[in-house]
Amino acid sequence: MHIRIASGKILDTRKDENLLQAFKRQGMYLVASCGGKGICGKCRIRIFDGKYHTAHTEKLSPEDIASGTVIACQTFPESDLAVDIPKESRLAVGDILEISKGKELLEKFRSSGEILSPLVKWLPLSISPPTIDDNSSDLERLQRSAEAAGLKNMRFSHRLLSSMATDLREARWDIHLGYIEGPEAVFVAPAVRGKRYGAAVDIGTTTLVVYLVNLDDGSIVDIGSTYNSQIRHGDDVITRIMYASESGGLGELQDTVVTDLHGLIMPIIDKHGIPEENIESLAVAGNTTMTHIFWGLNPEFIREEPYTPTVNFFPVWKAEDSGLKIGMEAAVYTLPCVASYVGGDIVAGVLASGMHKQSGITLFMDIGTNGEIVIGNNEWLITAACSAGPCFEGSGIRHGMRATEGAVESLSINPLTFEPALGIIGNSNPLGICGSGMIDAITELFLSGAVDQKGKFNRGCATGRIRDGVEGPEFLISANNGRDIVLTEVDIENILRAKAAIYAGIAVLVKKIGLTLDVIERIYIAGGFGHYLNIEKSIIIGMLPDVPREKFCFLGNAAIAGTYLCLLSDKMRREAEEIARKMTNVELSVSRRFMDEYLSALFLPHTDISQFPTVEKLLRK
Amino acid sequence: MHIRIASGKILDTRKDENLLQAFKRQGMYLVASCGGKGICGKCRIRIFDGKYHTAHTEKLSPEDIASGTVIACQTFPESDLAVDIPKESRLAVGDILEISKGKELLEKFRSSGEILSPLVKWLPLSISPPTIDDNSSDLERLQRSAEAAGLKNMRFSHRLLSSMATDLREARWDIHLGYIEGPEAVFVAPAVRGKRYGAAVDIGTTTLVVYLVNLDDGSIVDIGSTYNSQIRHGDDVITRIMYASESGGLGELQDTVVTDLHGLIMPIIDKHGIPEENIESLAVAGNTTMTHIFWGLNPEFIREEPYTPTVNFFPVWKAEDSGLKIGMEAAVYTLPCVASYVGGDIVAGVLASGMHKQSGITLFMDIGTNGEIVIGNNEWLITAACSAGPCFEGSGIRHGMRATEGAVESLSINPLTFEPALGIIGNSNPLGICGSGMIDAITELFLSGAVDQKGKFNRGCATGRIRDGVEGPEFLISANNGRDIVLTEVDIENILRAKAAIYAGIAVLVKKIGLTLDVIERIYIAGGFGHYLNIEKSIIIGMLPDVPREKFCFLGNAAIAGTYLCLLSDKMRREAEEIARKMTNVELSVSRRFMDEYLSALFLPHTDISQFPTVEKLLRK
């Protein structure tokens, strides 16, 4: 049987394969936050011709069902089909996003007085060419020269030796020896070398970011970003770990991220005419699961109590060990992880924030696909992962989506008419609602009285926008597009859970160290989400603590910034390791106190309103 | 077009491809000592139907040509052909030879009081399993345990880490950590391990030998031997180096030897029910070219002045680095080489002989495909490669062949009738003449007066066996088989060259150290050829020095014996390295004195007969 897509493309089907699987097998990816388990209801498609059977789901309204809309992962064809895939169901992976940041980072690095000292060191060596009276082997000659320069007991990999004889002769015995700590030789280059390049890589659960860096002066040559195509297999680290545990799953996830990185880096080096072999080192950061998957290490024990990663402090390995086909001999520095749910991205973020060098106490938050918190100063650091979940990236929210074109990113509600005014990314028709839109919506609904402290709709409001949907009460945000966009009570519940987890995490850590919130001098908010976050509204819903607003500071993608610093300097790499070593991880998932704090934080803004004095004041008005 | 072999097999042909190439492409290998350059005349086949064109060659008699015999590498089909491949033209590679030696080696090792200390050391470690209060990563836990046991700064390869999490849990955290010097971890095994195994591998230009060894007690489990299939690409190291320099040639040669070794080792471990992963280490010896090819290192600079190998002292690499698919993580110790033409096989041989520990001066000779000489004692060692060439293995000799079934291995000639009496391996019909047969033949012809001091036939002899052949004068050894076997004047010239090279090598080394032959207390003869060598006759032709016969001692395959010792013990590996470091290599190819000595030794037995007093006495009789 065949499936004809409205675009004209024709796909085939296989026995016992649902439509999501059939699409995926043939390279057409749908949003499937739950990994295709029928839970998220995101892989909606409309079938306008043909026979099929599909499971019942509350994610579809009677109008949806009447129009032929189905959840692809729950639908099996019974004849040839003609289908239409709405834009909001399509997974926009593979597109390269542009980020225009990072230029100020080098200035910051330079102004700190740090010395540029990338991972690979280069030693100029003039090796005496062999003669008939002194024809000891190439390797002995190289070793002799290196030892004379003070490098003893250097290790030589089989791969380096494979081309060494030719390399030495082509360079006429006048070489630069590239080596890493060990010492281990990694490159034999001619005396006159090309420019040195490296890449800083941030492997986010949702987004991949690469900085291509000139290592001679530290400047950022170019920046690339793309969605992590692993999204095909689920939105959060848990679904990824589950996929990795299936037969062949780990290899597939590793291939996926490596292929993404290849697709990100190759166009950049092509564009700048950089020979691939001039990429001498990489610095890679990710959460613990992403880091394990990048290196092909089974992440399944991360998920099982007592939550033990295979490695936190990674040896320097070669790019090819990850399967990466760019600069295969490039030395790879991996940002050290702290625990199963606090990874190298957080260490990098802390490094970039500089909080580990300040005497005042800082709260660092990374609200990305997960939610991690660090509190500390130049003497101590304590950290926790809040399991906030990826709802702010759209996952688990009926019309949730990432902050891409068509997303409702801001919203205000007229308290009298309950009519919303929408800010939409790209000013197009609304396709869904992203994290900052969700926070706005709940705040506005709450302040206007349409939603109570428990997150339930007030059915007495004089508006037809609050109505009964297939999943229960919902608020109609937009009906513009012939397709309703709603925020359901179930959505609000999910968002409250996420914000409660974040706030409870902060509360537990603060209490753990025997202090109160007011001792925190600064709050750094990192993560892509951070940029669009409305601090005031985030406090009103009780996600962020109610402290003076000037303490808040957005860091943007601090993970890539810290990774970039590690690419540049030995001292930064040592600092990253010190940070990782110093951080005390608190396992919230087994903490009774966390559960108490979490339950208290499930209200708007909190069961203990005294923790939110400015909100209390606002509500009284 | 097609070629029908008499056996019934049908091969195809390609444009511009000679018959040798067509056969080789389709897995049918002919003897081709010269590598298919039309020089050796060994790849004879008979075409009894079809059209072809072929180059003129002196290697074929008018009778040969009349019978349709051609040299395959010089022949191109012009129609379908029917051909017959005589037995002597077929290359018997791939057959596993049986060797019944080695049992006494372990006794010798044990009686020396050495301790069994294979390359991989095992450390029992009881690692504390992770708990929720101590859930640092697997690697950190392992490192902590190893450091407590005194192993600091251990390196961990990416590959080891790939399976470590599962290995640790399957072993319930009670493990044996296998590691090599560095230290570098190589195995994580359960506390209760299986038996430990290793393999000693001798990569000869002609023959491969493997000892499979139980490393718990040092006993030899089994022995296997096969021809080196690289013979397809030429008999000696020079033709192999030339082949390696062609596009894809090096990889092909490496694959060939690795495949041979796989075919040798797999049946042995299957037979003994040994799990492949229990092979924890290998010790490998070969001449410098064979060693480079095994590791995939381009050997071309070995052949170019000033004859510089890429490596003499090899790092310990993994089996998989060579492409070997057995015990891929096994640590491989490579016997160190001395120079381009004095390899690890000679170092192993010296080690096995024990000459480096004796105060008396020993002459060590390995007369294999090449010819290497070592002179020395416990204070000094001097060595040279003689470039004797592989003529004693049949290469470059009209009817030369290896010492396999059908080879004339001994021969005596009635001094009155000039009728020869033949000793043939396997008592079959003679197919050719092997090294020991050649030495016998020349000695007998010389003593009977049929050949003069210069190696020329005495045409006045009253025998029809001396006659004119296609290449000039020849002696008919056998006409039994409907096919004449002859020894030609050109053959004798080649053999004289080989024996002169060996004798001149000895003479140069002896003079180099300012001594005379009589100070040599012992002469060790190693190499497969050694076994069948008639000492008396080798002295008469002037290949071996004329010293008291009791000084001579056959060592057999000393290379594999020394390699086996290195598999067993740290001390032996250190001794091998000391031997390699201590040996002074003399490059005979650029030595004026060698050329003089060589020219003097081209006579029977020598231009200076006073160097051969017992031969002089014999000739006077």
CSV table of C-alpha atoms in Angstrom, one decimal, chain A residues 87-244:
chain,number,residue,atom,x,y,z
A,87,LYS,CA,3.0,22.5,9.4
A,88,GLU,CA,2.9,22.2,13.2
A,89,SER,CA,3.3,18.4,13.0
A,90,ARG,CA,6.5,18.6,10.9
A,91,LEU,CA,9.8,18.3,12.6
A,92,ALA,CA,12.1,21.0,11.5
A,93,VAL,CA,15.3,19.2,12.1
A,94,GLY,CA,18.3,19.4,9.8
A,95,ASP,CA,17.7,23.2,9.2
A,96,ILE,CA,20.7,25.2,10.3
A,97,LEU,CA,19.7,28.0,12.6
A,98,GLU,CA,21.8,31.1,12.7
A,99,ILE,CA,22.9,32.5,16.0
A,100,SER,CA,24.6,35.9,16.1
A,101,LYS,CA,26.3,35.6,19.5
A,102,GLY,CA,29.7,34.9,20.8
A,103,LYS,CA,31.7,37.8,19.5
A,104,GLU,CA,31.9,39.4,22.9
A,105,LEU,CA,33.2,36.1,24.4
A,106,LEU,CA,36.6,36.4,23.0
A,107,GLU,CA,36.9,40.0,24.3
A,108,LYS,CA,35.9,38.7,27.7
A,109,PHE,CA,38.5,36.0,27.5
A,110,ARG,CA,41.2,38.3,26.4
A,111,SER,CA,40.4,40.9,29.0
A,112,SER,CA,40.7,38.3,31.7
A,113,GLY,CA,44.4,38.1,30.8
A,114,GLU,CA,44.3,34.3,30.1
A,115,ILE,CA,46.8,32.9,27.7
A,116,LEU,CA,45.5,31.1,24.6
A,117,SER,CA,46.5,27.4,25.2
A,118,PRO,CA,44.4,25.0,23.2
A,119,LEU,CA,44.4,21.3,23.9
A,120,VAL,CA,47.0,20.4,21.2
A,121,LYS,CA,50.5,21.8,21.8
A,122,TRP,CA,52.9,22.2,19.0
A,123,LEU,CA,56.6,21.6,19.3
A,124,PRO,CA,58.8,22.7,16.4
A,125,LEU,CA,61.4,19.9,15.8
A,126,SER,CA,64.3,19.8,13.3
A,127,ILE,CA,65.0,16.2,13.0
A,128,SER,CA,68.3,15.1,11.6
A,129,PRO,CA,67.6,13.3,8.3
A,130,PRO,CA,68.8,9.7,8.2
A,131,THR,CA,72.2,8.9,6.6
A,132,ILE,CA,73.8,5.6,5.9
A,133,ASP,CA,75.9,6.0,9.1
A,134,ASP,CA,72.9,7.0,11.2
A,135,ASN,CA,69.8,5.2,9.8
A,136,SER,CA,68.0,4.4,13.0
A,137,SER,CA,64.2,4.4,12.4
A,138,ASP,CA,62.0,7.4,11.9
A,139,LEU,CA,60.3,6.9,15.2
A,140,GLU,CA,63.6,6.8,17.1
A,141,ARG,CA,64.8,10.0,15.4
A,142,LEU,CA,61.5,11.7,16.3
A,143,GLN,CA,61.7,10.5,19.8
A,144,ARG,CA,65.3,11.6,20.1
A,145,SER,CA,64.4,15.2,19.0
A,146,ALA,CA,61.4,15.3,21.3
A,147,GLU,CA,63.4,14.1,24.3
A,148,ALA,CA,66.0,16.7,23.6
A,149,ALA,CA,63.2,19.2,23.8
A,150,GLY,CA,62.1,17.8,27.1
A,151,LEU,CA,59.2,15.5,26.0
A,152,LYS,CA,60.0,12.1,27.4
A,153,ASN,CA,58.0,8.9,27.3
A,154,MET,CA,55.7,10.1,24.5
A,155,ARG,CA,53.1,7.7,23.3
A,156,PHE,CA,52.5,7.0,19.7
A,157,SER,CA,49.3,5.6,18.4
A,158,HIS,CA,49.2,3.1,15.6
A,159,ARG,CA,47.3,5.5,13.4
A,160,LEU,CA,49.9,8.3,13.8
A,161,LEU,CA,52.7,5.9,12.8
A,162,SER,CA,50.7,4.8,9.7
A,163,SER,CA,51.5,8.0,7.9
A,164,MET,CA,54.5,9.3,9.9
A,165,ALA,CA,57.2,8.1,7.4
A,166,THR,CA,55.6,10.1,4.6
A,167,ASP,CA,54.8,13.0,6.8
A,168,LEU,CA,58.4,13.4,7.9
A,169,ARG,CA,59.8,13.2,4.4
A,170,GLU,CA,57.2,15.5,2.9
A,171,ALA,CA,58.1,18.0,5.6
A,172,ARG,CA,61.8,17.4,4.9
A,173,TRP,CA,62.3,16.4,8.6
A,174,ASP,CA,61.5,20.0,9.7
A,175,ILE,CA,58.2,19.5,11.5
A,176,HIS,CA,55.8,20.6,14.1
A,177,LEU,CA,54.8,17.8,16.4
A,178,GLY,CA,51.3,18.2,17.8
A,179,TYR,CA,50.8,16.5,21.1
A,180,ILE,CA,48.4,16.3,24.0
A,181,GLU,CA,49.0,15.7,27.7
A,182,GLY,CA,50.3,12.2,28.4
A,183,PRO,CA,52.3,13.1,26.4
A,184,GLU,CA,50.8,11.5,23.3
A,185,ALA,CA,51.8,12.5,19.8
A,186,VAL,CA,48.7,13.3,17.7
A,187,PHE,CA,50.0,15.2,14.6
A,188,VAL,CA,53.1,15.4,12.5
A,189,ALA,CA,52.8,18.6,10.5
A,190,PRO,CA,55.2,20.5,8.3
A,191,ALA,CA,57.2,23.3,9.8
A,192,VAL,CA,55.1,25.8,8.0
A,193,ARG,CA,51.6,24.9,9.3
A,194,GLY,CA,48.3,26.1,8.1
A,195,LYS,CA,46.0,28.0,10.6
A,196,ARG,CA,44.8,26.1,13.6
A,197,TYR,CA,41.1,25.5,14.1
A,198,GLY,CA,38.9,23.9,16.7
A,199,ALA,CA,35.3,23.5,17.4
A,200,ALA,CA,33.3,24.1,20.5
A,201,VAL,CA,30.2,21.8,20.5
A,202,ASP,CA,27.1,22.0,22.7
A,203,ILE,CA,25.0,18.9,22.4
A,204,GLY,CA,21.7,20.0,23.8
A,205,THR,CA,18.8,17.5,24.1
A,206,THR,CA,16.9,19.8,21.7
A,207,THR,CA,19.5,22.0,20.0
A,208,LEU,CA,23.1,21.5,18.8
A,209,VAL,CA,25.4,24.5,18.6
A,210,VAL,CA,28.9,24.7,17.1
A,211,TYR,CA,31.4,27.5,17.3
A,212,LEU,CA,34.2,27.1,14.8
A,213,VAL,CA,37.2,28.8,16.3
A,214,ASN,CA,40.6,30.0,15.0
A,215,LEU,CA,42.9,28.7,17.6
A,216,ASP,CA,45.8,31.0,16.6
A,217,ASP,CA,43.9,34.0,17.9
A,218,GLY,CA,40.8,32.6,19.6
A,219,SER,CA,38.4,34.3,17.3
A,220,ILE,CA,35.1,32.7,16.4
A,221,VAL,CA,35.1,32.1,12.7
A,222,ASP,CA,31.5,31.1,12.4
A,223,ILE,CA,28.6,29.7,14.4
A,224,GLY,CA,26.1,27.0,13.4
A,225,SER,CA,23.1,25.6,15.2
A,226,THR,CA,20.5,22.9,14.4
A,227,TYR,CA,17.9,20.8,16.1
A,228,ASN,CA,19.2,17.6,17.6
A,229,SER,CA,17.6,15.0,15.2
A,230,GLN,CA,17.4,12.6,18.1
A,231,ILE,CA,14.1,14.5,18.7
A,232,ARG,CA,12.7,11.9,16.4
A,233,HIS,CA,13.1,9.4,19.2
A,234,GLY,CA,11.6,11.5,21.9
A,235,ASP,CA,11.9,15.0,23.5
A,236,ASP,CA,13.6,14.3,26.8
A,237,VAL,CA,16.6,12.4,28.0
A,238,ILE,CA,14.4,9.6,29.5
A,239,THR,CA,12.8,8.7,26.1
A,240,ARG,CA,16.3,8.8,24.6
A,241,ILE,CA,17.7,6.5,27.2
A,242,MET,CA,14.8,4.1,26.6
A,243,TYR,CA,15.5,4.2,22.9
A,244,ALA,CA,19.2,3.7,23.5
